[in-house]
PDB file of C-alpha atoms in Angstrom:
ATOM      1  CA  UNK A   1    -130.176  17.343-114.032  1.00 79.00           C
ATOM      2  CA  UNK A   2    -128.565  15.399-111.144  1.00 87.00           C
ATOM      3  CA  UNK A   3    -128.691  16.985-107.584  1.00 96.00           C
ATOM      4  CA  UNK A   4    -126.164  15.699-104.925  1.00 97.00           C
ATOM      5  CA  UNK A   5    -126.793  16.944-101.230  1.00 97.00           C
ATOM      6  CA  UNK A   6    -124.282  16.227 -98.731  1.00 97.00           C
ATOM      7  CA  UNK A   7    -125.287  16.445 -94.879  1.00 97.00           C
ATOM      8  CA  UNK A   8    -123.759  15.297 -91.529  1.00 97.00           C
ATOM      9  CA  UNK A   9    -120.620  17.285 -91.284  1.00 97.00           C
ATOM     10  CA  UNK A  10    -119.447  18.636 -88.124  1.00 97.00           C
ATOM     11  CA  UNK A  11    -117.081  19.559 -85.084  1.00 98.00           C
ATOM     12  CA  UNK A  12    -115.896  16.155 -83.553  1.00 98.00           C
ATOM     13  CA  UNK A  13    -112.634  15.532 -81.447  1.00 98.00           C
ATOM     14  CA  UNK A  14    -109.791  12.993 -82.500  1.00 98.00           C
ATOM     15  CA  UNK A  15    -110.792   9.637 -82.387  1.00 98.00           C
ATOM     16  CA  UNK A  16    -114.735  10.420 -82.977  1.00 98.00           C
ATOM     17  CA  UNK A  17    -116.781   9.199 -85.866  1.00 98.00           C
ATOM     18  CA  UNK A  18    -119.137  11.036 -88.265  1.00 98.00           C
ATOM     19  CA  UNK A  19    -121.573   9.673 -90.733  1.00 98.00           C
ATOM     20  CA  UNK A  20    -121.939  11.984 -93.993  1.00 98.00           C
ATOM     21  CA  UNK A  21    -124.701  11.121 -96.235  1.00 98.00           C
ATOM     22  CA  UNK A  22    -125.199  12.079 -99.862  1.00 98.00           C
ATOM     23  CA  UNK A  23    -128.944  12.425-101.338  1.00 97.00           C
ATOM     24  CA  UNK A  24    -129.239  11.988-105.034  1.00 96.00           C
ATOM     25  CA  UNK A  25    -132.267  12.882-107.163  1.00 92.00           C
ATOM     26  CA  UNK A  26    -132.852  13.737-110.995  1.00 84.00           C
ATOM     27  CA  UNK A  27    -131.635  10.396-112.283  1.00 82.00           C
ATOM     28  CA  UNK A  28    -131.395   6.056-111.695  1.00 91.00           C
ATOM     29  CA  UNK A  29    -129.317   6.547-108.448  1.00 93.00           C
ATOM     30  CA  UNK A  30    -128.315   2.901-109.506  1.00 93.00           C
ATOM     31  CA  UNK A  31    -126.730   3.057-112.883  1.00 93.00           C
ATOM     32  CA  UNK A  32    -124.317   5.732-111.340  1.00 95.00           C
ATOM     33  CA  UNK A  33    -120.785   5.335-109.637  1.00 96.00           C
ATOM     34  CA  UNK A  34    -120.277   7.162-106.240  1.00 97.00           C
ATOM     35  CA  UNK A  35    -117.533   8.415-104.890  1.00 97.00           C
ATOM     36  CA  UNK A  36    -116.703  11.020-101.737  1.00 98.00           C
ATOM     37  CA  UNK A  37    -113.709  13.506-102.484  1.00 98.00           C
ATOM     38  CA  UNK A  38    -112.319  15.863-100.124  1.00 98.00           C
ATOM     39  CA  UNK A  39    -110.205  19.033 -99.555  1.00 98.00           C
ATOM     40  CA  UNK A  40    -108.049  20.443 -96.870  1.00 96.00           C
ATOM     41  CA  UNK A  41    -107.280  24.167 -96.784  1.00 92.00           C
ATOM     42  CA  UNK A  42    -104.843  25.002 -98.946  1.00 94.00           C
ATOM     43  CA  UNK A  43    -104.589  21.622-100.628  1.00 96.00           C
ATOM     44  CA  UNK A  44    -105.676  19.967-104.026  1.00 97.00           C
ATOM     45  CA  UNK A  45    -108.765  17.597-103.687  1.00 97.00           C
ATOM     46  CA  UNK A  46    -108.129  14.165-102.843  1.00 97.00           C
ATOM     47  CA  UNK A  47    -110.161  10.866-103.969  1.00 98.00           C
ATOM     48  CA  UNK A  48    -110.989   8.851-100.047  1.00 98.00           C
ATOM     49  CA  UNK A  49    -113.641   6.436-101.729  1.00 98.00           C
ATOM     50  CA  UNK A  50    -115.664   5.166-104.454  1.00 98.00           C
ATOM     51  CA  UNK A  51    -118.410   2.789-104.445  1.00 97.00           C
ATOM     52  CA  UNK A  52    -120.150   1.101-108.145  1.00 96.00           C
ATOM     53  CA  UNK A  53    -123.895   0.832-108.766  1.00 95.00           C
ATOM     54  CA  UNK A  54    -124.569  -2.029-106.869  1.00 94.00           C
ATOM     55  CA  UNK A  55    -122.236  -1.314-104.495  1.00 95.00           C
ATOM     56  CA  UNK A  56    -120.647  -4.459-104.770  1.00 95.00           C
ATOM     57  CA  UNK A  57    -117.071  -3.124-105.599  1.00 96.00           C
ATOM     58  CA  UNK A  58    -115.629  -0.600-103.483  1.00 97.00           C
ATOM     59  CA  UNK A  59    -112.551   1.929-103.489  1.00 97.00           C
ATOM     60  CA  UNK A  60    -110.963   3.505-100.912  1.00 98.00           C
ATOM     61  CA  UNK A  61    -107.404   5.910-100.657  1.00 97.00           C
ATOM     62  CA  UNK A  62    -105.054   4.286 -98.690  1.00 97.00           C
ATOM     63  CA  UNK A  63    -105.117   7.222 -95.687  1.00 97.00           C
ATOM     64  CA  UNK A  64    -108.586   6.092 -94.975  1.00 98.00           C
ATOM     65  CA  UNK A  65    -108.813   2.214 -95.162  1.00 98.00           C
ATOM     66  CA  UNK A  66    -109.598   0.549 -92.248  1.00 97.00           C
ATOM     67  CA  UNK A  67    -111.155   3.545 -90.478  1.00 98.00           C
ATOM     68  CA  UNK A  68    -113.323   4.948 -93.388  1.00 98.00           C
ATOM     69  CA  UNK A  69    -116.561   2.841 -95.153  1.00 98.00           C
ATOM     70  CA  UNK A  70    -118.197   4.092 -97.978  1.00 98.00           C
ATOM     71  CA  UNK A  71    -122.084   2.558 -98.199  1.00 98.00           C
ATOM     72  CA  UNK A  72    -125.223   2.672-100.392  1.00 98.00           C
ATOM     73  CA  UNK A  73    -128.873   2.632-100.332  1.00 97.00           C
ATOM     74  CA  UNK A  74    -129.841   2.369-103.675  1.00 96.00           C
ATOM     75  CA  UNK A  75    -133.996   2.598-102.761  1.00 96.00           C
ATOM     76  CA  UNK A  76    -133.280   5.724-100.969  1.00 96.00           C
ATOM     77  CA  UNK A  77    -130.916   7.218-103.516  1.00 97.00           C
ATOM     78  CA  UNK A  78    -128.110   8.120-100.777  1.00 97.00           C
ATOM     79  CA  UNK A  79    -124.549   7.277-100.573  1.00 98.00           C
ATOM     80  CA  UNK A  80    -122.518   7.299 -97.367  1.00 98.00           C
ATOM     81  CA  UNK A  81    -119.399   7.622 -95.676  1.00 98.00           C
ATOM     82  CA  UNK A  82    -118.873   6.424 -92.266  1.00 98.00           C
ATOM     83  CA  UNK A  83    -115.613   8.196 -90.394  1.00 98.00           C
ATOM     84  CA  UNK A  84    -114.230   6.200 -87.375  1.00 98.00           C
ATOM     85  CA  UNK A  85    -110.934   7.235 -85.484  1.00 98.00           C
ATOM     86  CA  UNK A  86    -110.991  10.404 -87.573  1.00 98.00           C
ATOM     87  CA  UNK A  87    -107.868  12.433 -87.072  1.00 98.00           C
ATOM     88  CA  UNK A  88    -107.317  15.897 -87.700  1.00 97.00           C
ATOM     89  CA  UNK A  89    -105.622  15.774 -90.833  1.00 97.00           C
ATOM     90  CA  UNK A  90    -108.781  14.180 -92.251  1.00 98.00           C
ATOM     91  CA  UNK A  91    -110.241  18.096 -91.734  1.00 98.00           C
ATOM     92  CA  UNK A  92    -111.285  18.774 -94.930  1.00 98.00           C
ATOM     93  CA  UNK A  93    -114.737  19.908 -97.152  1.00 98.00           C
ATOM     94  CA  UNK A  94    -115.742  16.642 -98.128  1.00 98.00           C
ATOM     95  CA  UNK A  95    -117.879  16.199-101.752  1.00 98.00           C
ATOM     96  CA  UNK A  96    -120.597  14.006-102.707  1.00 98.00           C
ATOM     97  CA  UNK A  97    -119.609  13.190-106.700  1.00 97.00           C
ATOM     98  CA  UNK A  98    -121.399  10.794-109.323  1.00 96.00           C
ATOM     99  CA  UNK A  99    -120.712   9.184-112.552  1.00 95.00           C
ATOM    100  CA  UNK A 100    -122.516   7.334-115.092  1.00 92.00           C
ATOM    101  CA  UNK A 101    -119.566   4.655-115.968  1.00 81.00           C
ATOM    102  CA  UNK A 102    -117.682   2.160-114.013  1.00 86.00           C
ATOM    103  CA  UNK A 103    -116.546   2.713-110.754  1.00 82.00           C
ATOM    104  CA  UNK A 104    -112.938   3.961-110.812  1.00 86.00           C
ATOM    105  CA  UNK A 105    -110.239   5.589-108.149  1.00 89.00           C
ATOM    106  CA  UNK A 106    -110.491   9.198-109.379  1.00 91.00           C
ATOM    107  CA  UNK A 107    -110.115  12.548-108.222  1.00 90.00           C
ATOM    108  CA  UNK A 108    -111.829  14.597-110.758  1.00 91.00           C
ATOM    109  CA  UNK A 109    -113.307  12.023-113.272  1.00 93.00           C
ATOM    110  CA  UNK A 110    -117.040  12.839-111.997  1.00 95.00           C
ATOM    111  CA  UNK A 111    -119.998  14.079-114.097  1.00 94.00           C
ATOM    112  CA  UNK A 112    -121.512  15.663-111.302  1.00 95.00           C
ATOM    113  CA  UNK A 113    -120.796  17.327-107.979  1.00 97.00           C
ATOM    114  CA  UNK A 114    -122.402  18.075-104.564  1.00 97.00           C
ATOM    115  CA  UNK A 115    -121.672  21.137-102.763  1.00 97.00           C
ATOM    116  CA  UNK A 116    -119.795  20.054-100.100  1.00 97.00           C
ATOM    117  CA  UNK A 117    -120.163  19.720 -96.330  1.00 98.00           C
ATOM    118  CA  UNK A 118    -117.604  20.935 -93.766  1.00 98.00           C
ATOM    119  CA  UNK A 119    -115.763  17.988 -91.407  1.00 98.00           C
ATOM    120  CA  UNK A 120    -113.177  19.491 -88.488  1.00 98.00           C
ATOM    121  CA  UNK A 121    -111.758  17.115 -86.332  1.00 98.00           C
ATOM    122  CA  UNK A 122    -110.056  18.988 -83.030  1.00 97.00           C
ATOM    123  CA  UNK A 123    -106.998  17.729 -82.017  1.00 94.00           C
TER     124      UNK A 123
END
């Protein structure tokens, strides 16, 4: 069974930066795709980035590029996402998601899910 645990959500103003992290146990952290998804109140869930096993080929939606930089540490089994000039339309529950194929730009194409952490971002 794979476990995803997100952490590093918060409160920051406009402009700030946040650094989510996404621990992975229960399988080779390597031979899985990862990929951070989030949702807005009231809003479908939106891909923001992807990242393969090796981390050599990376994904990212275009609202985020340039400001958003998905990472991995494959001997600590964590993926993560570091926010600069976040905005307050990037408020959202942001998930941790894995899958055990080639990294694609997908929404909902994961095998498994974290449970979320919480990012506001005060205008």
């Amino acid at each position: 069974q794979v476990q995803l645990v997100e952490s590093g959500g918060g409160l920051v103003q406009a402009g700030g930066s946040l650094r989510l992290s996404c621990a992975a146990s229960g399988h080779t952290f390597s031979n899985y795709a990862m990929g951070w998804i989030r949702q807005a109140p009231g809003k479908e869930r939106e891909f923001v980035a992807a990242i393969s096993g090796s981390g050599g080929t990376r994904y990212y939606a275009d609202s985020v590029k340039g400001r958003f930089t998905i990472s991995r540490d494959n001997a600590k089994n964590t993926v993560y996402l570091q926010m600069n000039s976040l905005k307050p339309e990037d408020t959202a529950v942001y998930y941790c998601a894995a899958r055990l194929t080639v990294v694609i730009i997908t929404t909902y194409r994961w095998d498994y899910w974290g449970q979320g952490t919480q990012v506001t971002v005060s205008s």
